XYZ file of C-alpha atoms in Angstrom:
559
model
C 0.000 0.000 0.000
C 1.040 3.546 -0.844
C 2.084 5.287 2.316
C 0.943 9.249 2.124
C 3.815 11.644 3.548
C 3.284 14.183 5.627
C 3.546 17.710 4.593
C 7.145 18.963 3.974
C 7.622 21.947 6.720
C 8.401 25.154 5.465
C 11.315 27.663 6.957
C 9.584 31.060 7.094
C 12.143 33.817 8.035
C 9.376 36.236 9.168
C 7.501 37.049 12.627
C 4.371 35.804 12.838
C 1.350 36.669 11.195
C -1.599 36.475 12.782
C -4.203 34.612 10.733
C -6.971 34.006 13.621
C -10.516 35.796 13.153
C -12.683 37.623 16.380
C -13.451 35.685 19.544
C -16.755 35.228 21.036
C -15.775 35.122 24.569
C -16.300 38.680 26.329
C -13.969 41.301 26.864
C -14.865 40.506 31.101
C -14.809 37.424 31.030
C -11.696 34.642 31.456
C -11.409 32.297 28.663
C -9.461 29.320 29.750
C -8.915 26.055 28.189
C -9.420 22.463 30.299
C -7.106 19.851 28.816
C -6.262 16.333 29.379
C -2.939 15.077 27.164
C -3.367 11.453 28.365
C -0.269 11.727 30.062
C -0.096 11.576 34.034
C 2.393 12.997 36.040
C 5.760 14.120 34.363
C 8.898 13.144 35.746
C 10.280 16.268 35.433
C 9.693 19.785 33.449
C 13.232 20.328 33.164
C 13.645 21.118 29.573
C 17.012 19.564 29.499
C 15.721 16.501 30.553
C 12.410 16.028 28.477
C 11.859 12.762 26.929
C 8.225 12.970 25.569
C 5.558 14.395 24.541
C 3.979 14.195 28.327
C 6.751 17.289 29.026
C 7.178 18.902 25.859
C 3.284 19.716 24.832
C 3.382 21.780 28.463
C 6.584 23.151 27.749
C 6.341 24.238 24.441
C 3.679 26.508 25.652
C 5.817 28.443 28.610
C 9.343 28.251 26.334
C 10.640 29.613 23.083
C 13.952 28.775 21.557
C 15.396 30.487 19.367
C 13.147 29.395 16.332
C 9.581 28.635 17.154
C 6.275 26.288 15.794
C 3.536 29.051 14.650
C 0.192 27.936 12.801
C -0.530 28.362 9.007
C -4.130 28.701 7.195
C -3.896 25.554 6.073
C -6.204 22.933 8.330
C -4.106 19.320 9.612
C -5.937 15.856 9.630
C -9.393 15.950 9.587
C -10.587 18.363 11.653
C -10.613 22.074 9.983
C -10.080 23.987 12.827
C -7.290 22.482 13.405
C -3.927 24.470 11.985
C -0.969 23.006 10.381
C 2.073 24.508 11.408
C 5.342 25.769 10.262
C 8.763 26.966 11.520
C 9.531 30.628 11.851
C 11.439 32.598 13.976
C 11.188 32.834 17.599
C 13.459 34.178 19.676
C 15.707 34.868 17.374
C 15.156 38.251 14.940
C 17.164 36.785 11.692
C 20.603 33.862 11.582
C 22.895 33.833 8.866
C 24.474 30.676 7.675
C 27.807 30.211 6.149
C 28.600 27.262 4.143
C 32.319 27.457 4.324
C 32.731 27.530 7.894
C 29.336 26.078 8.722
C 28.816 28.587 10.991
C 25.144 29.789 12.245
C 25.213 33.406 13.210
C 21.733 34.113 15.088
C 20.536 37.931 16.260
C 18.176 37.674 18.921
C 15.213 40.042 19.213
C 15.353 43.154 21.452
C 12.465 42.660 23.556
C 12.784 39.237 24.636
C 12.341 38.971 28.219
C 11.979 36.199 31.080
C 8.694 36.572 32.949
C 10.608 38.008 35.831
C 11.606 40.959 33.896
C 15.052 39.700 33.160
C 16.504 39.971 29.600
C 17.079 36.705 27.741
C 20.447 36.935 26.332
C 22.863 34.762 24.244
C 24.724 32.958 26.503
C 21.727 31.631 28.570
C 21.357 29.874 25.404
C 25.342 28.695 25.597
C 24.248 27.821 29.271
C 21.691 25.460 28.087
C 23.317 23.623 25.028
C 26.575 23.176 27.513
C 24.470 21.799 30.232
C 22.532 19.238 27.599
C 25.937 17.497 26.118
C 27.787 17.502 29.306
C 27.674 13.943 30.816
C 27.105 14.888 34.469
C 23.527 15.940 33.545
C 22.924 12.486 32.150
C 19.675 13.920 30.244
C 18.448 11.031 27.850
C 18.772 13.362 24.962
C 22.643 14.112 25.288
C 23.673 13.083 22.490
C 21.106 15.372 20.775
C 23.907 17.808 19.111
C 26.631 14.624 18.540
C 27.860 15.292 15.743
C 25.965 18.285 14.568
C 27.578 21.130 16.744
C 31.539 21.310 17.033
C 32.918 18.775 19.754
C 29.261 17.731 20.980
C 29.976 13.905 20.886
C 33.758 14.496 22.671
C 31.966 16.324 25.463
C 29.080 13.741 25.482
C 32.052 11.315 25.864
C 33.528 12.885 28.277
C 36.675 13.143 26.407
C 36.358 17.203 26.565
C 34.990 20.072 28.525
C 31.944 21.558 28.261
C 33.015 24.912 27.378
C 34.324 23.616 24.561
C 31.066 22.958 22.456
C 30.792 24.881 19.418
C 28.774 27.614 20.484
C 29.369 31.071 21.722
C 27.937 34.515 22.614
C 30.331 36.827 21.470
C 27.664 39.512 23.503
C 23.917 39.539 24.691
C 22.485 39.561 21.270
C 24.706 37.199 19.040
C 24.586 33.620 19.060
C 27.513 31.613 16.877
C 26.832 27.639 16.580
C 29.679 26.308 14.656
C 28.923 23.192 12.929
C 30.754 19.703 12.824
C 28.819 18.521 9.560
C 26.115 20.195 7.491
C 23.025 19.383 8.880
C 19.928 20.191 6.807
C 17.458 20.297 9.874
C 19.472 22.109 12.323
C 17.106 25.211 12.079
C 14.179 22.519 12.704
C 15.854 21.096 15.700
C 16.369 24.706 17.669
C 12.788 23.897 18.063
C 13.702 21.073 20.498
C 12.918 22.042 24.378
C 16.268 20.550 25.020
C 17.976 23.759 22.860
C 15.511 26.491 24.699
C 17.472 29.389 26.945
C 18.110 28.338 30.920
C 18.887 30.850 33.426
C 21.894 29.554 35.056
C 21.421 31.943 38.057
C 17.939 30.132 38.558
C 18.965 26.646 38.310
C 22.326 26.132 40.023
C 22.088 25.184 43.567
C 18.128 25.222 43.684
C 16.217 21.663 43.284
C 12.968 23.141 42.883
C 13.174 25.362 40.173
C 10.948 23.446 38.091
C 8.112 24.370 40.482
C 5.495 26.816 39.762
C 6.256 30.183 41.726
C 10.160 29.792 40.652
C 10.057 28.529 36.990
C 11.390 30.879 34.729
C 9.359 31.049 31.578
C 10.405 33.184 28.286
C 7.296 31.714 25.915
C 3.433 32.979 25.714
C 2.634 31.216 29.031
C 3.944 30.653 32.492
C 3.615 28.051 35.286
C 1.291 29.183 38.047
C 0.270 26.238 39.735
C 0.831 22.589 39.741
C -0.933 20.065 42.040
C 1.565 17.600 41.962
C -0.373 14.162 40.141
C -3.667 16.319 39.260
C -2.403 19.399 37.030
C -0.813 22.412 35.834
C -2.075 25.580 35.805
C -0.843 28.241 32.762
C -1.339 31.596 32.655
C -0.272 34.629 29.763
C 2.933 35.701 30.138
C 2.371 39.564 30.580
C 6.439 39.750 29.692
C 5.969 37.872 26.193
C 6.821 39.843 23.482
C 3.805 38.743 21.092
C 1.483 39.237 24.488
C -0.930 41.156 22.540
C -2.560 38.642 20.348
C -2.362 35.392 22.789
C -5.299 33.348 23.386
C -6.735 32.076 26.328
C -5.839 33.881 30.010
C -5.684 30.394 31.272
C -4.576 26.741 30.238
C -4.711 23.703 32.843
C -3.443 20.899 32.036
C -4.992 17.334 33.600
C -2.609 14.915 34.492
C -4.432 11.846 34.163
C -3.099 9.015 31.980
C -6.773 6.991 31.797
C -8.542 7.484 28.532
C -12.234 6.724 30.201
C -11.821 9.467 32.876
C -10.382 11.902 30.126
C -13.280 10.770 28.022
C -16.186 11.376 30.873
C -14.932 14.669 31.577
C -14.902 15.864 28.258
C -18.393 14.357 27.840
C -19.573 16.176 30.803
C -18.014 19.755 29.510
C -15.559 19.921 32.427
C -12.812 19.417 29.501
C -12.193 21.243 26.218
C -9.516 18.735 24.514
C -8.331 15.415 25.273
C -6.366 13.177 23.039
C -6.002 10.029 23.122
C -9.468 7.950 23.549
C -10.221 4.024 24.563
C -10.295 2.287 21.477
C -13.765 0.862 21.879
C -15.212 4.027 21.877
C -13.607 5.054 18.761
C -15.874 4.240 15.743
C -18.800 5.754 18.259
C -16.824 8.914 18.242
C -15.907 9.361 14.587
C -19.333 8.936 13.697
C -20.715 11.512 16.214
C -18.238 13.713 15.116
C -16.146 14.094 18.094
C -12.846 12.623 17.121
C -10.543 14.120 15.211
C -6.837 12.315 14.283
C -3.536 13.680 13.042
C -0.758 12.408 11.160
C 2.320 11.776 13.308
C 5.846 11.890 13.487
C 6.087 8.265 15.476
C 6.358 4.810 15.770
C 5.902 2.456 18.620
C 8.074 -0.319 18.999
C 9.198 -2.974 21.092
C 12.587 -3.695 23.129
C 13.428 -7.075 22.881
C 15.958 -7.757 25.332
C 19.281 -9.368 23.829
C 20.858 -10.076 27.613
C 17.175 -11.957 28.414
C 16.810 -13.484 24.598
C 20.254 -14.357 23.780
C 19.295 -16.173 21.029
C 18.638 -14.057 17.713
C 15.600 -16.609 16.545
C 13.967 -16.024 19.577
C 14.174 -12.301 19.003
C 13.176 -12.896 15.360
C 10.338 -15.238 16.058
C 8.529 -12.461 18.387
C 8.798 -10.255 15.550
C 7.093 -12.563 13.378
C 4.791 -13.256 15.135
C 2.906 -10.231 16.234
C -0.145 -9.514 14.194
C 0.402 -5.823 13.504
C -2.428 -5.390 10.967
C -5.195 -6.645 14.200
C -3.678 -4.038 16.495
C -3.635 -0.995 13.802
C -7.316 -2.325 12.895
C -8.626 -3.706 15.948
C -7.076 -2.444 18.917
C -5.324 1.004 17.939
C -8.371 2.017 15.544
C -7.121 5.576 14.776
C -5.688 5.629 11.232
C -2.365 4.210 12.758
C -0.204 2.022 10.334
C 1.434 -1.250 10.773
C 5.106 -0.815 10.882
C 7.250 -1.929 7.980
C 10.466 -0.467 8.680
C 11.501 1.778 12.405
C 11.202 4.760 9.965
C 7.676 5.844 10.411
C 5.995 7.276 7.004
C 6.166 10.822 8.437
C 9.602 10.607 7.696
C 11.249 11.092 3.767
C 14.287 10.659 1.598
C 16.523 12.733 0.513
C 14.547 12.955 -2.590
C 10.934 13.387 -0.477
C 9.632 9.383 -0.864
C 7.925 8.191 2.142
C 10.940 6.358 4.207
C 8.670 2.928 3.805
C 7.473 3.546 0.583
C 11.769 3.615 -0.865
C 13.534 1.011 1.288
C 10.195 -1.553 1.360
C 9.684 -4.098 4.236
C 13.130 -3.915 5.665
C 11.914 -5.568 8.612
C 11.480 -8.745 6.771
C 13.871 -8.309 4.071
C 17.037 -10.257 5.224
C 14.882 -13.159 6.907
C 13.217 -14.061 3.404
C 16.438 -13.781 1.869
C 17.760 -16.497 4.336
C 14.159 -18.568 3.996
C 12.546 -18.026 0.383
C 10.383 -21.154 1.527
C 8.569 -18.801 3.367
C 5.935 -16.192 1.662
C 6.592 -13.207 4.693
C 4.213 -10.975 2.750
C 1.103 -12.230 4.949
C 1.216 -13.027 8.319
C 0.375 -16.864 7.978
C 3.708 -16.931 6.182
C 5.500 -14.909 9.191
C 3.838 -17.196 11.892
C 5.089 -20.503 9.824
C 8.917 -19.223 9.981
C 8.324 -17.964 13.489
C 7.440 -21.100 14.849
C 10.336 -22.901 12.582
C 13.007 -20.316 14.119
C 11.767 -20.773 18.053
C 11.866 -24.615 17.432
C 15.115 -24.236 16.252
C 16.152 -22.750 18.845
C 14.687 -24.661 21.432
C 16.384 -27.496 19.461
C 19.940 -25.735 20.376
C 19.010 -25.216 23.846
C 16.177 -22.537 23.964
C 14.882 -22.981 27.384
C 10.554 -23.460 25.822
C 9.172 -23.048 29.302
C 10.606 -19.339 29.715
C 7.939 -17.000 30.507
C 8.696 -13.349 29.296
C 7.806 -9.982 31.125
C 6.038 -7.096 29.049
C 6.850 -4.014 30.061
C 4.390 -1.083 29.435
C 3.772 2.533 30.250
C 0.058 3.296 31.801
C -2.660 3.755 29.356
C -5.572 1.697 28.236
C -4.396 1.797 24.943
C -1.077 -0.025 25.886
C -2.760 -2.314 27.887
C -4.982 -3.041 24.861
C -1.758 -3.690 23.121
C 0.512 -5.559 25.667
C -3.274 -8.039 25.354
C -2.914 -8.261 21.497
C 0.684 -9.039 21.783
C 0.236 -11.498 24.777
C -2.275 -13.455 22.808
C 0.072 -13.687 19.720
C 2.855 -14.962 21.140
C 1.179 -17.274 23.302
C -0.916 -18.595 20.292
C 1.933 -18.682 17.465
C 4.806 -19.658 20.046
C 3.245 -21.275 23.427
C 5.420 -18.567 25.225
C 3.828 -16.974 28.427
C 4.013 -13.819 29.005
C 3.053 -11.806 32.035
C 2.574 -7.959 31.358
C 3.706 -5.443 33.959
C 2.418 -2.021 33.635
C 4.421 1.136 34.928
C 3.169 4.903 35.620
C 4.681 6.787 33.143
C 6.680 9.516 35.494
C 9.154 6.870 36.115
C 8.911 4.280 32.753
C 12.181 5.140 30.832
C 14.392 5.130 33.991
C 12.771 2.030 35.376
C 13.647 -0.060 31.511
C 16.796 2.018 31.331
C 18.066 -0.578 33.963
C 17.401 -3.351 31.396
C 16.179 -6.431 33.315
C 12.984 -7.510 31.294
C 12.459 -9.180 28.239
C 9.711 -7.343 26.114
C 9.182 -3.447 26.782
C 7.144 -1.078 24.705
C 8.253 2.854 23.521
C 6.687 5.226 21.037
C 9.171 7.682 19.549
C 8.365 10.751 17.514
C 11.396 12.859 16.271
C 11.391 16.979 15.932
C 12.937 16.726 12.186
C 13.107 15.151 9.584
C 15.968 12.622 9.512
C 15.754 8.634 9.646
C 19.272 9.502 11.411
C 17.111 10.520 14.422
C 16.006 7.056 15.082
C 19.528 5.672 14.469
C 21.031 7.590 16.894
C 18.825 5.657 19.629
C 20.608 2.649 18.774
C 23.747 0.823 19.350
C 26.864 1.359 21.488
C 26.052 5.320 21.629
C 22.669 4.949 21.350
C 20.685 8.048 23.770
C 17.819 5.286 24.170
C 19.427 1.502 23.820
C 17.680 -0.342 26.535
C 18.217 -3.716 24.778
C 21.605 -3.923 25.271
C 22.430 -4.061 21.566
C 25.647 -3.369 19.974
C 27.246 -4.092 16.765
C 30.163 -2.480 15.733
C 29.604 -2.135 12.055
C 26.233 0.056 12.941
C 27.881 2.393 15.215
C 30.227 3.326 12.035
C 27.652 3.615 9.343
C 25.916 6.121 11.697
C 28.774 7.852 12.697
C 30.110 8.239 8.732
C 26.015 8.830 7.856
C 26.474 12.011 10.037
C 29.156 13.353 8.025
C 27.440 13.230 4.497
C 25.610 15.738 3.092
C 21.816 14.852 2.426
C 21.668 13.118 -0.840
C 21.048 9.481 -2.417
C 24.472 8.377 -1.021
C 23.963 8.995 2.111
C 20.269 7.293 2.224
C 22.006 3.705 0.668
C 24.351 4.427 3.987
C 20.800 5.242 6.071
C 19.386 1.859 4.193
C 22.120 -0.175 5.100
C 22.189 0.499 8.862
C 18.289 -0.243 9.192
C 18.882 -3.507 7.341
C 21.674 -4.187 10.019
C 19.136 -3.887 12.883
C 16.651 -6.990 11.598
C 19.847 -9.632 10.339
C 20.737 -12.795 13.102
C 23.102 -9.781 14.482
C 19.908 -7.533 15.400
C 16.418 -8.173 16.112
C 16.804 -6.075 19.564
C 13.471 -3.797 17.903
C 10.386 -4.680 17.225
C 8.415 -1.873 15.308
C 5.071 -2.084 15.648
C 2.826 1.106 13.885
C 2.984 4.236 13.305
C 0.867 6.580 15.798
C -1.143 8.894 14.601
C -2.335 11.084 16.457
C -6.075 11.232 17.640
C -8.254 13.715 20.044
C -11.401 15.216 20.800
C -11.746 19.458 20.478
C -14.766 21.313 21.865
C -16.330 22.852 18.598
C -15.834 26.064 19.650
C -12.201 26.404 19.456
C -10.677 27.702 16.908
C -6.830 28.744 16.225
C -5.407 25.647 17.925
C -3.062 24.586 15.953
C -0.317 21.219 15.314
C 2.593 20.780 14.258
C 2.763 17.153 12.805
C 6.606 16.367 13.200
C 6.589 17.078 17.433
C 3.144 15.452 17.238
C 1.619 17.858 19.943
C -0.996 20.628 20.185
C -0.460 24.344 21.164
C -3.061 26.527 21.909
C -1.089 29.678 22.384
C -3.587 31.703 19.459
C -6.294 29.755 20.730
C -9.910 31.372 19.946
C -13.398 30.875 21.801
């Protein structure tokens, strides 16, 4: 099937125009927007150490860096109220870029302020990208500027000093990012919470910054309140320089990862958004009108634990034998796709193809190379070499009676899933699996450890780069909880980052997928590609959503 790409983003090297018509709230009252992410609790709103969407759609709304997301006229999925979005600039008032020395010159705007009154300036900015890449912060995204910005992946290393990144304020309005390779979506990845200003002087040597009273904000809104497990309260940043033509006065966020409560309150009125909805109550929802879904930037995927499943036919067979066509149709039911490939289709080529659509079922490729016997285009075919590689193994010492842990964050959508895949492999393969499910504040650290055999992860990226997911992977990978390594991987994607975008480089992008699902791999098991779904009270207008962060912002909201 003929995957549809999203949108290409556009640069747009002007301020913001606004495109939103009158409001119908009154000029007395408070408009305020009730919203429930289907996230709980965040681990942490440090934007350094943001690892989904749970932080970043809160963020994004009380942080700028120094490009920004701002909506278009141009409606997203299939809701027309909805805006697209594009790229323009943010805190930054123009950037030059030259070639030779790959050298980013940016000129911050003049009346950029913290909500505190105090200026932003260019080396808060130096602060913050020093801070992300040095080692002692341990943030998950480290490795974010390897190599992209001069000496990022030495400092990551710890094989240099911080200070030593390639980026500098030569004074208060001039930021200078010196490259290590060209990097077509640098401008795209400023956009990243991790690259956002920090005030050094508010952070150092006070563990509750992050609180509302003492969190520094330098976007539209700022933290007022936050009930700890229950929400967080936003309010208009008086100090914003595009204060003027903001939305609502107030945005509270509902920290509640359960779909059915989300669902009930938005029934009732008490919420104006939610995304995320149980899946039986999808097809009642479409047809009432009431859901709305979005393309997205993701794909969900499995950890298959090489210390637990030493044996690479073991690994394989659990790919095989997950039906990802019944989960995408019966249990996800929100135009999400069955994974082919880790790429999701959000993502292109060099030459704008659909990621899936040009390198083909690469999760199958090498295994029907090795067994042409087997017809892997169906999933009878899949199940019949599944079960012939587990009895293999058990033949060479596969232990049949292991039972396997799931691990999965909170939500009754995982749940839904963790069932689908329980059933599969206990149907196709006989193997038992118990499923173990974790609140999501503490779900990354807790598999970080490594311990389990099966654990589940959604990943969107902020640009548009298969690299992005490569760089999860492998000896240096930011997110390798399978304990997977393989030498030859590590050095495609460290030569990938050094080539310019272009065919050559995407046979050098091909090849190190294809590594990941050969008898040396099988450590990830890609399951769909989200997209993204919610509900929207109909009288909201202006919210807009940009595709590749996969998150809404209601900043220019309208009532």
């Amino acid at each position: 099937m003929k995957r549809k790409a999203l949108a290409t983003f556009f640069i747009a090297c002007g301020c913001l125009a606004m495109v939103l018509g009158g409001t119908n709230v009154r000029a007395d009252e408070e408009f305020t927007i009730d919203a429930a992410t289907g996230y709980s609790e965040p681990h942490s709103m440090d934007p350094t150490l943001t690892t989904g969407g749970d932080q970043y759609e809160i963020i994004v709304h009380m942080e700028e860096g120094l490009m920004k997301f701002a909506p278009t006229t141009e409606a997203v999925g299939t809701n027309p109220e909805e805006m697209a979005a594009e790229i323009v600039l943010g805190q930054a008032e123009s950037y030059e870029y030259d070639e030779d020395t790959l050298t980013y010159t940016f000129h911050l705007r003049d009346d950029i302020v913290w909500n505190d009154g105090t200026p932003v300036t260019a080396d808060q900015f130096v602060y913050a990208w020093q801070r992300l890449v040095d080692p002692n912060t341990a943030s998950s995204n480290g490795s974010l500027l390897n190599a992209i910005v001069k000496n990022a992946a030495a400092i990551n290393a710890g094989e240099m000093d911080p200070s030593e990144l390639g980026v500098e304020a030569p004074d208060d309005k001039t930021l200078v990012v010196t490259l290590e390779n060209s990097c077509a979506y640098f401008l795209e990845l400023t956009c990243s919470s991790q690259l956002m200003p920090l005030r050094q002087d508010v952070i150092e040597g006070n563990d509750t910054w992050t609180e509302a009273g003492t969190y520094c904000a330098n976007g539209p809104y700022v933290m007022t309140e936050w009930v700890h497990d229950s929400y967080i309260t936003l309010e208009k940043n008086e100090k914003y320089y595009d204060y003027e033509n903001l939305g609502p006065d107030k945005i509270t966020f509902h920290l509640s990862d359960s779909q059915t409560s989300n669902l009930a309150a938005y029934q009732s009125g008490d919420y104006d958004f939610i995304s995320g909805v149980p899946a039986d109550q999808i097809e009642a929802l479409e047809a009432s009108g009431d859901l709305f879904v979005n393309p997205r930037c993701n794909c969900t995927y499995l950890y298959l634990n090489v210390d637990s499943m030493t044996d690479w036919r073991v690994r394989a067979a659990v790919l095989l034998a997950i039906d990802r066509d019944n989960i995408v149709e019966n249990v996800t039911q929100d135009g999400s796709t069955a994974a082919i490939s880790l790429i999701p289709e959000a993502i292109t080529t060099s030459e704008g193809e659909s990621w899936p659509d040009a390198v083909g079922e690469v999760m199958y490729s090498w295994l029907q190379e090795q067994y042409p016997d087997y017809d892997l285009s169906d999933y009878v075919g899949r199940c019949e070499l599944a079960q012939q590689l587990y009895q293999e193994a058990v033949d060479d010492g596969w232990n049949p009676d292991t039972s396997m842990d799931y691990q999965y964050n909170t939500s009754d959508t995982n749940k839904a899933i963790a069932e689908a895949v329980q059933s599969d492999l206990s149907n196709v393969l006989g193997i038992n699996v118990t499923l173990n499910n974790i609140d999501s504040a503490g779900y990354t650290q807790t598999i970080s450890q490594g311990g389990f055999y099966i654990a589940r992860l959604g990943y969107g990226l902020s640009y548009n780069d298969a690299i992005g997911y490569f760089n999860l992977f492998g000896s240096n990978g930011s997110f390798e909880y399978s304990g997977w390594s393989n030498e030859k991987y590590d050095e495609l994607v460290a030569q990938a980052h050094t080539m310019k975008a272009g065919t050559e480089r995407d046979k050098v992008l091909e090849e190190i997928e294809a590594i990941m699902f050969t008898d040396e791999g099988f450590s990830i098991c890609p399951l769909y590609d989200g997209s993204y779904t919610y509900c929207m009270d109909s009288t909201l207008k202006g919210v807009f959503y940009p595709a590749i962060e996969g998150v809404t912002i209601f900043s220019y909201a309208e009532k």
